[in-house]
Short mmCIF file of C-alpha atoms in Angstrom, two decimals:
data_model
loop_
_atom_site.label_atom_id
_atom_site.label_comp_id
_atom_site.label_asym_id
_atom_site.label_seq_id
_atom_site.Cartn_x
_atom_site.Cartn_y
_atom_site.Cartn_z
CA MET A 254 102.05 188.71 158.53
CA THR A 255 99.46 189.56 155.26
CA ASP A 256 97.45 186.67 154.71
CA VAL A 257 97.32 186.25 151.01
CA LEU A 258 94.34 185.14 148.51
CA LEU A 259 94.62 184.58 145.45
CA ALA A 260 91.18 184.81 144.07
CA GLY A 261 91.39 183.58 140.79
CA LEU A 262 94.35 183.05 137.56
CA ALA A 263 93.88 182.47 133.98
CA PRO A 264 91.90 181.15 132.41
CA ASP A 265 89.18 181.51 135.54
CA TYR A 266 89.38 185.07 135.25
CA VAL A 267 87.81 187.49 137.60
CA PRO A 268 84.86 190.16 136.49
CA TYR A 269 85.35 193.83 137.59
CA LEU A 270 82.69 194.03 139.64
CA GLU A 271 83.23 190.65 141.38
CA GLY A 272 86.49 191.57 142.43
CA TRP A 273 85.05 195.02 143.62
CA GLU A 274 82.70 193.37 146.32
CA LEU A 275 84.98 191.38 147.19
CA GLN A 276 87.18 194.47 148.44
CA ARG A 277 84.16 195.76 150.02
CA ARG A 278 83.41 192.99 151.71
CA LEU A 279 87.41 192.11 152.44
CA HIS A 280 88.18 196.11 153.63
CA ALA A 281 85.13 195.68 156.14
CA GLU A 282 86.02 193.21 157.93
CA VAL A 283 90.19 194.02 157.90
CA VAL A 284 88.11 197.66 160.08
CA ALA A 285 86.42 195.30 162.09
CA GLY A 286 89.11 193.42 162.90
CA GLU A 287 87.85 190.55 161.78
CA ARG A 288 90.03 189.58 158.85
CA ASP A 289 93.81 190.29 159.12
CA ASP A 290 95.61 192.47 156.71
CA THR A 291 95.17 190.58 153.29
CA LEU A 292 96.40 191.12 149.86
CA VAL A 293 94.25 189.86 146.61
CA LEU A 294 96.11 188.58 143.59
CA LEU A 295 94.24 187.97 140.46
CA GLU A 296 93.64 188.24 136.54
CA HIS A 297 90.38 190.18 136.00
CA GLU A 298 88.21 189.74 132.62
CA ALA A 299 88.75 192.67 130.11
CA VAL A 300 87.12 195.59 131.46
CA TYR A 301 87.85 199.88 131.59
CA THR A 302 87.73 201.60 134.73
CA ALA A 303 88.37 204.88 135.60
CA GLY A 304 89.19 206.61 139.02
CA LYS A 305 87.52 209.38 140.22
CA ARG A 306 90.03 212.10 138.51
CA THR A 307 89.15 210.58 134.94
CA GLU A 308 87.97 213.83 132.71
CA PRO A 309 85.44 213.10 130.14
CA HIS A 310 87.86 213.29 126.68
CA GLU A 311 90.42 210.51 128.97
CA ARG A 312 86.97 207.74 128.14
CA PRO A 313 87.03 205.90 125.25
CA GLN A 314 85.29 206.81 122.16
CA ASP A 315 83.48 204.07 121.08
CA GLY A 316 80.97 203.75 123.71
CA THR A 317 83.25 201.12 125.27
CA PRO A 318 81.85 200.64 128.97
CA VAL A 319 83.53 201.50 131.93
CA VAL A 320 83.76 201.12 135.75
CA ASP A 321 83.13 204.29 137.37
CA VAL A 322 85.74 203.52 140.44
CA ASP A 323 86.13 205.09 144.68
CA ARG A 324 90.37 205.11 144.01
CA GLY A 325 92.41 207.64 143.54
CA GLY A 326 94.18 208.39 140.19
CA LYS A 327 92.34 208.29 135.95
CA ILE A 328 91.58 205.62 133.45
CA THR A 329 93.15 202.03 132.89
CA TRP A 330 92.32 198.84 131.45
CA HIS A 331 92.73 195.48 132.82
CA GLY A 332 92.14 192.12 131.55
CA PRO A 333 94.13 188.60 130.91
CA GLY A 334 97.86 188.71 131.08
CA GLN A 335 98.54 191.36 133.72
CA LEU A 336 98.28 190.56 137.87
CA VAL A 337 96.17 192.62 139.79
CA GLY A 338 97.05 193.19 143.58
CA TYR A 339 94.38 194.43 146.15
CA PRO A 340 96.11 195.00 149.32
CA ILE A 341 93.92 195.61 152.63
CA VAL A 342 95.81 196.10 154.51
CA ARG A 343 96.12 198.35 157.66
CA LEU A 344 98.19 201.16 157.57
CA PRO A 345 99.83 203.51 160.81
CA ALA A 346 98.21 207.02 161.54
CA PRO A 347 98.01 209.11 159.87
CA PHE A 348 97.52 206.86 157.04
CA ALA A 349 99.38 208.57 154.61
CA VAL A 350 98.50 207.85 151.17
CA VAL A 351 102.08 208.60 149.35
CA ASP A 352 103.44 206.84 151.69
CA HIS A 353 101.71 203.58 150.75
CA VAL A 354 102.22 203.96 146.85
CA ARG A 355 105.64 204.73 147.56
CA ARG A 356 105.99 201.40 148.82
CA LEU A 357 104.27 199.93 146.53
CA GLU A 358 106.33 200.98 143.86
CA ARG A 359 109.48 199.63 145.49
CA VAL A 360 107.59 196.29 145.53
CA LEU A 361 106.82 195.80 142.39
CA ILE A 362 110.34 197.72 141.49
CA ALA A 363 111.95 194.49 143.47
CA VAL A 364 109.11 192.46 141.79
CA LEU A 365 110.55 193.35 138.16
CA ALA A 366 113.74 193.10 139.46
CA GLU A 367 113.55 189.34 139.88
CA HIS A 368 112.43 188.87 136.59
CA GLY A 369 115.31 190.76 135.11
CA VAL A 370 113.33 193.92 133.54
CA ASP A 371 114.78 196.84 135.49
CA GLY A 372 111.91 199.68 136.60
CA TYR A 373 112.36 202.74 138.85
CA GLN A 374 110.18 205.35 139.88
CA VAL A 375 109.57 208.34 138.11
CA LYS A 376 109.31 211.71 140.28
CA GLY A 377 105.56 213.11 140.03
CA ARG A 378 104.16 210.20 138.64
CA SER A 379 103.02 206.66 140.22
CA GLY A 380 103.49 203.30 138.80
CA VAL A 381 106.46 201.50 138.16
CA TRP A 382 108.43 201.95 135.32
CA VAL A 383 111.04 201.47 132.57
CA ARG A 384 113.18 202.93 130.04
CA GLY A 385 111.50 202.44 126.49
CA VAL A 386 113.13 202.99 123.12
CA LEU A 387 111.84 206.52 122.39
CA ARG A 388 109.75 207.23 125.63
CA GLU A 389 109.19 205.75 129.40
CA GLU A 390 106.81 204.01 128.98
CA LYS A 391 104.64 202.46 132.11
CA VAL A 392 104.84 198.81 133.49
CA ALA A 393 102.80 199.00 136.78
CA ALA A 394 100.10 201.29 137.44
CA ILE A 395 98.61 201.92 141.13
CA GLY A 396 95.86 203.60 142.26
CA VAL A 397 94.30 203.14 145.81
CA ARG A 398 91.54 204.40 148.30
CA VAL A 399 92.30 204.59 152.29
CA ALA A 400 89.46 204.72 154.06
CA GLN A 401 89.33 204.09 157.83
CA GLY A 402 92.55 203.43 158.14
CA VAL A 403 92.59 200.83 155.75
CA ALA A 404 93.77 200.58 152.15
CA MET A 405 91.80 199.31 149.00
CA HIS A 406 92.60 198.90 145.70
CA GLY A 407 95.97 198.69 144.67
CA PHE A 408 98.60 197.54 141.68
CA ALA A 409 98.41 196.30 138.04
CA ILE A 410 101.28 194.71 136.47
CA ASN A 411 101.38 194.18 132.92
CA CYS A 412 102.90 191.06 132.56
CA ASP A 413 102.43 188.88 129.05
CA ASN A 414 99.49 190.95 128.13
CA THR A 415 98.18 192.25 125.32
CA LEU A 416 98.42 196.25 124.48
CA ASP A 417 95.58 197.10 122.51
CA GLY A 418 92.50 197.78 125.31
CA PHE A 419 94.93 200.58 126.38
CA GLY A 420 95.25 202.06 122.58
CA GLY A 421 91.33 203.10 122.90
CA ILE A 422 92.28 205.55 126.19
CA ILE A 423 95.19 208.34 127.80
CA PRO A 424 96.00 205.33 130.07
CA CYS A 425 96.24 207.31 134.25
CA GLY A 426 95.75 210.29 132.10
CA ILE A 427 99.42 210.46 130.50
CA SER A 428 100.03 211.35 127.06
CA ASP A 429 103.36 211.78 126.92
CA ALA A 430 104.24 207.93 127.62
CA GLY A 431 103.46 204.26 126.74
CA VAL A 432 103.06 201.44 128.37
CA THR A 433 104.46 197.97 127.51
CA THR A 434 105.03 194.48 129.34
CA MET A 435 107.34 192.61 131.34
CA SER A 436 107.40 190.27 128.39
CA SER A 437 108.59 192.43 126.37
CA HIS A 438 111.43 193.69 128.50
CA ALA A 439 112.52 190.81 129.18
CA GLY A 440 112.54 188.96 126.08
CA ARG A 441 110.67 186.18 127.25
CA ILE A 442 107.09 185.51 128.28
CA ILE A 443 106.09 185.73 132.03
CA ARG A 444 102.46 185.06 132.94
CA PRO A 445 101.05 186.22 136.50
CA SER A 446 101.67 182.97 137.71
CA ASP A 447 105.07 183.43 136.98
CA VAL A 448 105.23 186.38 139.63
CA VAL A 449 102.96 185.69 142.32
CA ASP A 450 105.23 183.96 144.47
CA THR A 451 108.12 187.37 143.83
CA VAL A 452 104.56 189.22 144.44
CA VAL A 453 104.11 188.26 148.21
CA SER A 454 107.71 187.73 149.28
CA ALA A 455 108.52 191.61 147.93
CA PHE A 456 105.43 192.73 149.23
CA ARG A 457 105.62 190.76 153.12
CA ALA A 458 108.64 192.21 153.19
CA GLU A 459 107.89 196.03 152.63
CA TYR A 460 105.43 195.88 154.83
CA ALA A 461 106.45 193.96 158.15
CA GLY A 462 106.21 195.48 160.49
CA ILE A 463 104.20 198.79 159.37
CA ALA A 464 100.77 197.91 161.06
CA ALA A 465 99.15 200.60 162.79
#
């Protein structure tokens, strides 16, 4: 069974670089067989992070600092009100990254459903989406990396965070869709702490028995 580490929820926000260092340490321990698979859950201090496919024009144009990271995907924002999950898990050979992303999407769709939000997958695009008034809107983003058969980085669920941080970027490099929160679609405040238990249950159910 996957271990769960709550690294920091409001008001104990985790600076991004501290969270990244934690990931690297846990990843090394799982690779070495010194630790079981571990799901890290936390809220970050506000930060922009850019995956390896981020283009120069997709970055903030106002000089806002961006942390370049070794995950897939493009640029995104993390901050208070958003539940971030880092599954440090060993994947079965041949370590199909796409299969891992699809599993995470199913986990997040199940979580949203438990809280009255109808999320779904969009072909050719990672993450979880909901139907907006004028266009599709992303409610949860995914960006992962697999090294030595063990995944790191993961997902971010917009719970009750501000969307201001997405205004100065092209989130995930997608310009023809919007960004939203669970709270907006449920019509009530849903905080990261409200969905932690649901995330843990859905993750363990989806990932049971897939270890290499």
